[in-house]
């Protein structure tokens, strides 16, 4: 048992800011990104966050005794820097629904941010809310019974919060998605509208007047916390922190929204406010996120554990270059801007001190590949080219579904895993492609190249 004091506001004489933001999905990325930007905004002392966990209460249990404080460990090749982030004023498990609704009833709460991963939006193949899912059926029934009823899904929580806000006449609010989804603001608006229409159609007109669904592009590589991170903080900072967050020096946040109730001055911390987020969003999804997925599946099959190990493998690097070459032909930002971004990505990936685990990145591929890999792949095929990088990413994912490389952690992959298990290889690959994008499995030339890449991946292990 350590004799060091536990990190807390009284230890540092650091008062909690008043809650004006609510966040759903308290995890390492939120704490390295939105919470960090808020703490470093020019008016950050006036903007406290009430943060709610996702499925597990662990983060709330670790941070509550620390009054929401945590140490951000920024890892560069030269060494570590340590900063205590104080923007999270209150932490709650997801099950504390009464507290969540209470915050949404407050007029001073101006923004609700989200980081729940792609799967949390519970969308069907048509982009609308998947109303056939048990969790959605249960949430609709609960909210039809009473607007205070506990709900489980993200769309359910958002609708419940908006119903509570309307009933309290608390005024406008912005809902800001910070997940890696194209047009994540529009995605959020769609699933919320679908659920609201099923629960109480009158909420839709109120949302039109009072709710701004903003869009953002987020970027900061943030690995999972380890026991070594906690020990390092104790040794260097002189206090115990149950949940420090390791991250890289690079951070980017591009935002588009109206924010009718106000927002922190995030641009003072480096965020960029734009009218059209699409060019930045596509650059990040098709270059950083796509190569992350490629490395997670192909790199782990080749015996690597982390991003820096995988990008140092010449074969993996060649596939990443091929992936980027194809994607850049369909991005609208200037060529020199894209070249600079690629060079920065290589430097970030090679940072040996971040140690981002491929097994973490490999999760939820069924949700990630359709937005990271498929769009530039389809664009290349439409112009008669065969995108080797994209084909390799899909080949590696199919092998991943069959048990090669990183373990499968993907609740949405049942259809793809079934297809991947078909004995006839062309049929198997075609079936998996259909789960990623309708009609993609009809591309026999693509199917053949994917089969070739699967054989190469297995032979070169």
Short mmCIF file of C-alpha atoms in Angstrom, two decimals:
data_model
loop_
_atom_site.label_atom_id
_atom_site.label_comp_id
_atom_site.label_asym_id
_atom_site.label_seq_id
_atom_site.Cartn_x
_atom_site.Cartn_y
_atom_site.Cartn_z
CA UNK A 1 0.00 0.00 0.00
CA UNK A 2 1.48 3.36 -1.04
CA UNK A 3 1.95 6.17 1.45
CA UNK A 4 1.45 8.74 -1.29
CA UNK A 5 -1.68 10.91 -1.24
CA UNK A 6 -4.45 10.29 -3.78
CA UNK A 7 -4.87 12.89 -6.49
CA UNK A 8 -7.76 15.19 -5.56
CA UNK A 9 -8.86 18.81 -5.80
CA UNK A 10 -8.03 19.46 -2.17
CA UNK A 11 -4.51 18.12 -2.72
CA UNK A 12 -3.90 20.64 -5.52
CA UNK A 13 -6.25 23.39 -4.27
CA UNK A 14 -8.02 23.21 -7.62
CA UNK A 15 -11.74 24.11 -7.51
CA UNK A 16 -14.19 22.34 -9.80
CA UNK A 17 -15.65 24.42 -12.62
CA UNK A 18 -19.43 24.77 -12.82
CA UNK A 19 -21.05 22.10 -15.01
CA UNK A 20 -22.04 23.49 -18.39
CA UNK A 21 -21.21 20.44 -20.53
CA UNK A 22 -22.43 16.85 -20.34
CA UNK A 23 -20.47 13.99 -21.88
CA UNK A 24 -21.62 10.44 -22.67
CA UNK A 25 -18.85 7.87 -23.05
CA UNK A 26 -16.23 8.65 -20.42
CA UNK A 27 -13.03 6.94 -21.53
CA UNK A 28 -9.41 7.63 -22.30
CA UNK A 29 -10.05 9.29 -25.64
CA UNK A 30 -12.52 11.81 -24.23
CA UNK A 31 -10.05 12.66 -21.48
CA UNK A 32 -7.14 13.11 -23.90
CA UNK A 33 -9.24 15.08 -26.36
CA UNK A 34 -12.46 16.99 -25.57
CA UNK A 35 -11.73 17.30 -21.84
CA UNK A 36 -8.18 18.46 -22.61
CA UNK A 37 -9.40 21.00 -25.18
CA UNK A 38 -11.97 22.29 -22.68
CA UNK A 39 -9.40 22.60 -19.90
CA UNK A 40 -7.10 24.52 -22.25
CA UNK A 41 -9.75 26.78 -23.77
CA UNK A 42 -9.24 30.45 -22.98
CA UNK A 43 -12.43 30.39 -20.88
CA UNK A 44 -12.02 26.78 -19.73
CA UNK A 45 -12.33 27.66 -16.03
CA UNK A 46 -16.01 28.46 -16.68
CA UNK A 47 -16.87 25.18 -18.40
CA UNK A 48 -17.08 22.05 -16.27
CA UNK A 49 -18.02 18.63 -17.64
CA UNK A 50 -20.38 16.10 -16.07
CA UNK A 51 -19.16 12.84 -17.60
CA UNK A 52 -21.03 9.53 -17.79
CA UNK A 53 -19.41 6.19 -18.53
CA UNK A 54 -20.29 3.82 -21.31
CA UNK A 55 -21.19 0.21 -20.63
CA UNK A 56 -18.74 -0.23 -17.73
CA UNK A 57 -18.62 1.91 -14.56
CA UNK A 58 -14.85 1.52 -14.09
CA UNK A 59 -13.90 5.06 -15.11
CA UNK A 60 -16.40 6.62 -12.72
CA UNK A 61 -15.25 4.37 -9.88
CA UNK A 62 -11.63 5.36 -10.49
CA UNK A 63 -12.20 9.09 -10.99
CA UNK A 64 -14.90 9.86 -8.39
CA UNK A 65 -12.45 9.65 -5.43
CA UNK A 66 -10.17 12.00 -7.42
CA UNK A 67 -12.95 14.58 -7.97
CA UNK A 68 -12.70 13.93 -11.73
CA UNK A 69 -8.99 14.81 -11.88
CA UNK A 70 -6.46 12.72 -13.79
CA UNK A 71 -2.95 12.99 -15.14
CA UNK A 72 -2.44 13.29 -18.89
CA UNK A 73 0.88 11.66 -19.84
CA UNK A 74 1.98 13.11 -23.18
CA UNK A 75 4.53 10.79 -24.77
CA UNK A 76 6.98 12.08 -27.33
CA UNK A 77 10.10 10.33 -28.55
CA UNK A 78 12.11 12.66 -26.28
CA UNK A 79 10.23 11.87 -23.08
CA UNK A 80 7.05 12.34 -21.07
CA UNK A 81 5.25 15.43 -19.81
CA UNK A 82 2.59 15.32 -17.08
CA UNK A 83 -0.45 17.58 -16.76
CA UNK A 84 -3.39 17.36 -14.37
CA UNK A 85 -6.63 17.99 -16.29
CA UNK A 86 -9.39 19.59 -14.22
CA UNK A 87 -12.29 20.12 -16.63
CA UNK A 88 -14.28 17.06 -15.52
CA UNK A 89 -16.26 18.38 -12.56
CA UNK A 90 -18.42 15.31 -11.93
CA UNK A 91 -18.32 11.65 -12.92
CA UNK A 92 -21.19 9.17 -12.98
CA UNK A 93 -21.78 5.60 -14.12
CA UNK A 94 -24.12 5.25 -17.07
CA UNK A 95 -26.75 3.82 -14.72
CA UNK A 96 -27.12 7.15 -12.86
CA UNK A 97 -29.96 8.16 -15.15
CA UNK A 98 -31.54 10.52 -12.67
CA UNK A 99 -28.36 12.61 -12.50
CA UNK A 100 -28.09 12.63 -16.30
CA UNK A 101 -31.63 13.92 -16.72
CA UNK A 102 -31.01 16.47 -13.98
CA UNK A 103 -28.12 18.00 -15.88
CA UNK A 104 -30.11 18.14 -19.12
CA UNK A 105 -32.83 20.09 -17.31
CA UNK A 106 -30.38 22.89 -16.48
CA UNK A 107 -30.50 25.92 -18.83
CA UNK A 108 -26.78 26.57 -18.26
CA UNK A 109 -25.86 23.19 -19.76
CA UNK A 110 -25.12 24.19 -23.34
CA UNK A 111 -23.46 21.18 -25.03
CA UNK A 112 -23.77 17.40 -24.83
CA UNK A 113 -20.76 15.59 -26.32
CA UNK A 114 -20.49 11.91 -27.26
CA UNK A 115 -17.72 9.31 -27.65
CA UNK A 116 -19.30 5.84 -27.75
CA UNK A 117 -17.66 4.35 -30.90
CA UNK A 118 -19.37 3.64 -34.20
CA UNK A 119 -21.43 0.75 -32.87
CA UNK A 120 -23.13 2.86 -30.23
CA UNK A 121 -25.39 4.63 -32.72
CA UNK A 122 -27.31 1.39 -33.40
CA UNK A 123 -27.79 2.03 -37.11
CA UNK A 124 -29.15 -0.44 -39.61
CA UNK A 125 -27.73 -0.98 -43.11
CA UNK A 126 -29.96 1.84 -44.45
CA UNK A 127 -28.43 4.40 -42.09
CA UNK A 128 -31.55 4.68 -39.96
CA UNK A 129 -32.00 3.49 -36.40
CA UNK A 130 -32.12 -0.31 -36.25
CA UNK A 131 -35.52 -0.60 -34.59
CA UNK A 132 -35.34 -4.39 -34.66
CA UNK A 133 -32.58 -4.46 -32.03
CA UNK A 134 -33.75 -5.58 -28.57
CA UNK A 135 -32.14 -2.60 -26.86
CA UNK A 136 -34.06 -0.17 -29.05
CA UNK A 137 -37.37 -1.98 -28.61
CA UNK A 138 -36.87 -1.90 -24.85
CA UNK A 139 -35.94 1.80 -24.83
CA UNK A 140 -38.98 2.76 -26.91
CA UNK A 141 -41.29 0.88 -24.57
CA UNK A 142 -39.66 2.42 -21.50
CA UNK A 143 -39.87 6.00 -22.78
CA UNK A 144 -43.46 5.57 -23.94
CA UNK A 145 -44.28 4.57 -20.37
CA UNK A 146 -42.47 7.50 -18.72
CA UNK A 147 -39.81 9.94 -19.90
CA UNK A 148 -37.85 9.33 -16.67
CA UNK A 149 -37.50 5.60 -17.35
CA UNK A 150 -33.92 4.23 -17.46
CA UNK A 151 -32.72 3.47 -21.00
CA UNK A 152 -29.65 1.67 -22.33
CA UNK A 153 -28.80 2.80 -25.86
CA UNK A 154 -27.18 6.07 -26.91
CA UNK A 155 -30.23 7.08 -29.01
CA UNK A 156 -32.42 6.26 -26.01
CA UNK A 157 -30.30 8.40 -23.70
CA UNK A 158 -30.33 11.32 -26.10
CA UNK A 159 -34.09 11.22 -26.58
CA UNK A 160 -34.65 10.86 -22.84
CA UNK A 161 -32.41 13.87 -22.20
CA UNK A 162 -34.16 15.98 -24.81
CA UNK A 163 -37.59 15.04 -23.46
CA UNK A 164 -36.44 16.10 -20.00
CA UNK A 165 -35.00 19.36 -21.34
CA UNK A 166 -38.20 20.22 -23.20
CA UNK A 167 -40.31 19.48 -20.12
CA UNK A 168 -38.08 21.77 -18.05
CA UNK A 169 -38.21 24.53 -20.71
CA UNK A 170 -34.44 24.72 -20.43
CA UNK A 171 -33.83 26.19 -23.89
CA UNK A 172 -31.50 25.28 -26.75
CA UNK A 173 -28.63 22.81 -26.64
CA UNK A 174 -26.00 21.43 -29.01
CA UNK A 175 -25.41 17.68 -29.36
CA UNK A 176 -21.85 17.16 -30.59
CA UNK A 177 -20.65 13.76 -31.73
CA UNK A 178 -16.90 13.13 -31.39
CA UNK A 179 -16.88 9.61 -32.89
CA UNK A 180 -15.10 8.46 -36.05
CA UNK A 181 -18.13 8.52 -38.33
CA UNK A 182 -18.58 10.50 -41.54
CA UNK A 183 -21.03 13.33 -40.94
CA UNK A 184 -21.41 12.23 -37.34
CA UNK A 185 -23.74 15.14 -36.61
CA UNK A 186 -26.16 14.02 -39.30
CA UNK A 187 -25.86 10.41 -38.13
CA UNK A 188 -26.73 11.45 -34.57
CA UNK A 189 -29.64 13.60 -35.75
CA UNK A 190 -31.05 10.71 -37.80
CA UNK A 191 -31.03 8.04 -35.10
CA UNK A 192 -32.39 10.51 -32.53
CA UNK A 193 -35.19 11.58 -34.87
CA UNK A 194 -36.06 7.96 -35.63
CA UNK A 195 -36.33 7.11 -31.94
CA UNK A 196 -38.11 10.35 -31.06
CA UNK A 197 -40.69 9.68 -33.76
CA UNK A 198 -41.36 6.26 -32.27
CA UNK A 199 -41.67 7.62 -28.73
CA UNK A 200 -43.29 11.05 -29.05
CA UNK A 201 -43.62 12.63 -32.48
CA UNK A 202 -44.15 16.10 -31.00
CA UNK A 203 -40.53 16.14 -29.90
CA UNK A 204 -39.40 16.42 -33.53
CA UNK A 205 -40.76 19.97 -33.97
CA UNK A 206 -39.17 21.04 -30.67
CA UNK A 207 -35.82 19.58 -31.80
CA UNK A 208 -35.99 21.57 -35.04
CA UNK A 209 -36.17 24.77 -32.99
CA UNK A 210 -33.94 24.00 -30.02
CA UNK A 211 -31.37 21.31 -30.88
CA UNK A 212 -28.20 21.81 -32.92
CA UNK A 213 -26.61 18.55 -34.05
CA UNK A 214 -23.01 19.62 -34.64
CA UNK A 215 -20.33 17.64 -36.50
CA UNK A 216 -16.69 17.13 -35.60
CA UNK A 217 -13.53 15.39 -36.73
CA UNK A 218 -11.32 14.20 -33.88
CA UNK A 219 -7.76 12.92 -33.79
CA UNK A 220 -5.39 11.94 -31.00
CA UNK A 221 -3.88 8.49 -30.57
CA UNK A 222 -4.73 7.39 -27.05
CA UNK A 223 -3.75 3.89 -25.84
CA UNK A 224 -5.22 2.07 -22.86
CA UNK A 225 -3.84 2.84 -19.41
CA UNK A 226 -1.42 0.30 -17.94
CA UNK A 227 -0.13 -0.48 -14.45
CA UNK A 228 3.19 0.96 -15.60
CA UNK A 229 1.49 4.29 -16.33
CA UNK A 230 0.07 4.44 -12.83
CA UNK A 231 3.43 3.54 -11.32
CA UNK A 232 5.21 6.18 -13.42
CA UNK A 233 2.85 8.91 -12.21
CA UNK A 234 3.39 7.89 -8.59
CA UNK A 235 7.17 7.89 -9.01
CA UNK A 236 7.43 11.19 -10.84
CA UNK A 237 4.50 13.26 -9.54
CA UNK A 238 4.34 12.24 -5.88
CA UNK A 239 0.70 11.21 -5.77
CA UNK A 240 -1.43 8.18 -6.64
CA UNK A 241 -3.60 8.42 -9.75
CA UNK A 242 -5.84 5.42 -10.34
CA UNK A 243 -6.53 6.38 -13.94
CA UNK A 244 -3.90 8.45 -15.78
CA UNK A 245 -4.21 8.75 -19.55
CA UNK A 246 -1.27 8.21 -21.94
CA UNK A 247 -1.43 10.01 -25.26
CA UNK A 248 0.69 11.48 -28.07
CA UNK A 249 1.67 15.14 -28.56
CA UNK A 250 -0.46 15.52 -31.69
CA UNK A 251 -4.11 16.56 -31.33
CA UNK A 252 -6.65 17.83 -33.87
CA UNK A 253 -10.29 18.86 -33.59
CA UNK A 254 -12.31 20.30 -36.47
CA UNK A 255 -15.86 21.38 -35.63
CA UNK A 256 -18.91 22.60 -37.54
CA UNK A 257 -22.00 23.76 -35.66
CA UNK A 258 -24.14 26.71 -34.54
CA UNK A 259 -23.93 26.26 -30.74
CA UNK A 260 -27.01 28.38 -29.94
CA UNK A 261 -26.49 28.08 -26.17
CA UNK A 262 -22.76 28.83 -26.33
CA UNK A 263 -19.60 26.73 -26.06
CA UNK A 264 -16.09 26.89 -24.67
CA UNK A 265 -13.56 28.86 -26.70
CA UNK A 266 -12.01 25.63 -27.96
CA UNK A 267 -10.19 27.44 -30.75
CA UNK A 268 -7.96 28.95 -28.06
CA UNK A 269 -6.65 25.41 -27.47
CA UNK A 270 -6.15 24.77 -31.19
CA UNK A 271 -9.54 23.55 -32.40
CA UNK A 272 -10.66 24.67 -35.84
CA UNK A 273 -14.22 25.90 -36.54
CA UNK A 274 -15.26 25.43 -40.18
CA UNK A 275 -18.33 25.51 -42.39
CA UNK A 276 -17.55 22.26 -44.24
CA UNK A 277 -15.89 19.48 -42.29
CA UNK A 278 -15.96 16.87 -45.06
CA UNK A 279 -12.42 17.34 -46.47
CA UNK A 280 -10.84 17.00 -43.02
CA UNK A 281 -13.09 14.13 -42.05
CA UNK A 282 -12.30 12.12 -45.18
CA UNK A 283 -8.56 12.80 -44.84
CA UNK A 284 -8.56 11.44 -41.30
CA UNK A 285 -10.83 8.44 -41.94
CA UNK A 286 -9.17 7.33 -45.18
CA UNK A 287 -5.57 7.92 -44.11
CA UNK A 288 -5.14 7.60 -40.35
CA UNK A 289 -8.10 5.39 -39.43
CA UNK A 290 -7.91 3.20 -42.53
CA UNK A 291 -4.21 2.50 -42.04
CA UNK A 292 -4.83 1.83 -38.35
CA UNK A 293 -7.33 -0.88 -39.33
CA UNK A 294 -4.99 -2.33 -41.95
CA UNK A 295 -2.14 -2.49 -39.44
CA UNK A 296 -4.37 -3.90 -36.70
CA UNK A 297 -5.38 -6.92 -38.79
CA UNK A 298 -2.38 -7.48 -41.08
CA UNK A 299 0.18 -6.45 -38.46
CA UNK A 300 -1.19 -8.75 -35.78
CA UNK A 301 -1.30 -11.65 -38.24
CA UNK A 302 2.38 -10.99 -38.91
CA UNK A 303 3.11 -11.23 -35.19
CA UNK A 304 3.19 -7.56 -34.17
CA UNK A 305 1.53 -6.18 -31.05
CA UNK A 306 1.68 -2.41 -31.48
CA UNK A 307 1.39 0.24 -34.18
CA UNK A 308 5.06 1.21 -33.99
CA UNK A 309 6.11 -2.43 -34.49
CA UNK A 310 3.74 -2.87 -37.44
CA UNK A 311 4.72 0.31 -39.29
CA UNK A 312 8.40 -0.67 -38.93
CA UNK A 313 7.66 -3.88 -40.89
CA UNK A 314 8.56 -3.10 -44.56
CA UNK A 315 5.74 -5.29 -45.86
CA UNK A 316 3.14 -3.55 -43.69
CA UNK A 317 4.58 -0.17 -44.64
CA UNK A 318 4.24 -1.00 -48.33
CA UNK A 319 0.56 -1.87 -47.87
CA UNK A 320 -0.02 1.37 -45.96
CA UNK A 321 1.65 3.39 -48.74
CA UNK A 322 -0.54 1.67 -51.33
CA UNK A 323 -3.64 2.40 -49.21
CA UNK A 324 -2.68 6.08 -48.89
CA UNK A 325 -1.79 6.48 -52.57
CA UNK A 326 -5.25 5.27 -53.56
CA UNK A 327 -7.08 7.38 -50.98
CA UNK A 328 -5.21 10.58 -51.84
CA UNK A 329 -6.47 10.40 -55.43
CA UNK A 330 -9.97 11.02 -54.05
CA UNK A 331 -9.29 13.59 -51.34
CA UNK A 332 -9.92 17.26 -52.09
CA UNK A 333 -7.30 18.91 -49.88
CA UNK A 334 -4.15 20.19 -51.67
CA UNK A 335 -1.50 17.62 -52.54
CA UNK A 336 1.19 19.28 -50.40
CA UNK A 337 -1.19 19.32 -47.42
CA UNK A 338 -1.81 15.59 -47.84
CA UNK A 339 1.91 14.88 -48.20
CA UNK A 340 2.60 16.73 -44.95
CA UNK A 341 -0.19 14.82 -43.22
CA UNK A 342 1.20 11.47 -44.39
CA UNK A 343 4.67 12.37 -43.16
CA UNK A 344 3.22 13.38 -39.80
CA UNK A 345 1.31 10.09 -39.58
CA UNK A 346 4.46 8.06 -40.15
CA UNK A 347 6.19 9.99 -37.38
CA UNK A 348 3.24 9.48 -35.05
CA UNK A 349 2.94 5.76 -35.82
CA UNK A 350 6.66 5.21 -35.29
CA UNK A 351 6.66 6.82 -31.83
CA UNK A 352 7.94 3.89 -29.74
CA UNK A 353 6.66 5.33 -26.49
CA UNK A 354 2.95 5.40 -27.32
CA UNK A 355 2.73 1.59 -27.70
CA UNK A 356 -0.79 1.65 -29.14
CA UNK A 357 -2.06 -1.95 -29.05
CA UNK A 358 -3.26 -3.50 -32.31
CA UNK A 359 -5.80 -5.55 -30.35
CA UNK A 360 -7.49 -2.32 -29.20
CA UNK A 361 -7.66 -0.89 -32.71
CA UNK A 362 -8.98 -4.17 -34.16
CA UNK A 363 -12.29 -3.99 -32.25
CA UNK A 364 -15.57 -3.35 -34.13
CA UNK A 365 -14.19 -3.77 -37.64
CA UNK A 366 -17.70 -4.40 -38.99
CA UNK A 367 -18.53 -0.78 -38.14
CA UNK A 368 -15.16 0.72 -39.06
CA UNK A 369 -14.29 -0.78 -42.44
CA UNK A 370 -17.41 0.50 -44.26
CA UNK A 371 -16.39 4.11 -43.54
CA UNK A 372 -12.60 3.77 -43.52
CA UNK A 373 -11.79 1.29 -46.30
CA UNK A 374 -14.80 0.98 -48.59
CA UNK A 375 -15.29 4.55 -49.93
CA UNK A 376 -11.82 5.01 -51.51
CA UNK A 377 -11.83 1.35 -52.58
CA UNK A 378 -15.11 1.86 -54.46
CA UNK A 379 -13.81 5.10 -55.98
CA UNK A 380 -10.71 3.30 -57.26
CA UNK A 381 -12.71 0.43 -58.73
CA UNK A 382 -15.04 2.92 -60.45
CA UNK A 383 -11.99 4.31 -62.24
CA UNK A 384 -10.73 0.87 -63.22
CA UNK A 385 -7.91 0.53 -60.70
CA UNK A 386 -7.34 -2.27 -58.20
CA UNK A 387 -6.60 -0.79 -54.73
CA UNK A 388 -4.11 -3.24 -53.26
CA UNK A 389 -4.00 -1.53 -49.86
CA UNK A 390 -7.76 -1.66 -49.40
CA UNK A 391 -7.92 -5.24 -50.67
CA UNK A 392 -5.23 -6.24 -48.20
CA UNK A 393 -7.09 -4.60 -45.32
CA UNK A 394 -10.21 -6.60 -46.14
CA UNK A 395 -8.19 -9.80 -46.66
CA UNK A 396 -6.60 -9.36 -43.24
CA UNK A 397 -10.00 -8.64 -41.66
CA UNK A 398 -11.44 -11.86 -43.09
CA UNK A 399 -8.53 -13.81 -41.61
CA UNK A 400 -9.09 -11.96 -38.33
CA UNK A 401 -12.73 -13.14 -38.37
CA UNK A 402 -11.39 -16.67 -38.82
CA UNK A 403 -9.24 -16.41 -35.71
CA UNK A 404 -5.93 -15.12 -37.04
CA UNK A 405 -4.11 -12.24 -35.38
CA UNK A 406 -5.87 -10.00 -32.86
CA UNK A 407 -8.88 -11.51 -31.06
CA UNK A 408 -12.33 -10.63 -32.40
CA UNK A 409 -14.20 -8.07 -30.29
CA UNK A 410 -17.04 -7.08 -32.58
CA UNK A 411 -20.70 -7.61 -31.60
CA UNK A 412 -21.81 -6.48 -35.05
CA UNK A 413 -19.73 -9.00 -36.99
CA UNK A 414 -22.03 -12.04 -36.79
CA UNK A 415 -23.06 -11.89 -40.47
CA UNK A 416 -19.49 -11.35 -41.60
CA UNK A 417 -18.16 -14.20 -39.44
CA UNK A 418 -20.79 -16.54 -40.84
CA UNK A 419 -19.90 -15.52 -44.39
CA UNK A 420 -16.18 -15.91 -43.70
CA UNK A 421 -16.78 -19.48 -42.55
CA UNK A 422 -18.20 -20.67 -45.88
CA UNK A 423 -16.07 -23.48 -47.34
CA UNK A 424 -15.94 -22.14 -50.90
CA UNK A 425 -13.36 -19.33 -50.79
CA UNK A 426 -14.80 -17.04 -53.53
CA UNK A 427 -18.25 -17.36 -51.98
CA UNK A 428 -16.86 -16.61 -48.54
CA UNK A 429 -15.04 -13.48 -49.67
CA UNK A 430 -18.00 -12.30 -51.73
CA UNK A 431 -20.29 -12.80 -48.76
CA UNK A 432 -18.06 -10.79 -46.44
CA UNK A 433 -17.84 -7.98 -48.99
CA UNK A 434 -21.65 -7.83 -49.11
CA UNK A 435 -21.72 -7.21 -45.35
CA UNK A 436 -19.47 -4.18 -45.89
CA UNK A 437 -21.30 -2.68 -48.87
CA UNK A 438 -24.18 -3.96 -50.95
CA UNK A 439 -23.06 -5.08 -54.40
CA UNK A 440 -19.36 -5.12 -53.55
CA UNK A 441 -19.35 -8.91 -53.52
CA UNK A 442 -20.21 -8.94 -57.23
CA UNK A 443 -16.75 -7.58 -58.11
CA UNK A 444 -15.07 -10.87 -59.10
CA UNK A 445 -11.70 -9.22 -59.81
CA UNK A 446 -11.66 -7.71 -56.31
CA UNK A 447 -12.63 -11.06 -54.82
CA UNK A 448 -9.70 -12.72 -56.59
CA UNK A 449 -7.19 -10.14 -55.35
CA UNK A 450 -8.46 -10.45 -51.79
CA UNK A 451 -8.03 -14.23 -51.95
CA UNK A 452 -4.47 -13.75 -53.22
CA UNK A 453 -3.72 -11.35 -50.37
CA UNK A 454 -5.17 -13.78 -47.83
CA UNK A 455 -2.82 -16.49 -49.09
CA UNK A 456 0.14 -14.07 -48.95
CA UNK A 457 -0.69 -13.03 -45.39
CA UNK A 458 -0.83 -16.64 -44.21
CA UNK A 459 2.31 -17.70 -46.08
CA UNK A 460 4.39 -14.77 -44.81
CA UNK A 461 3.51 -15.09 -41.14
#
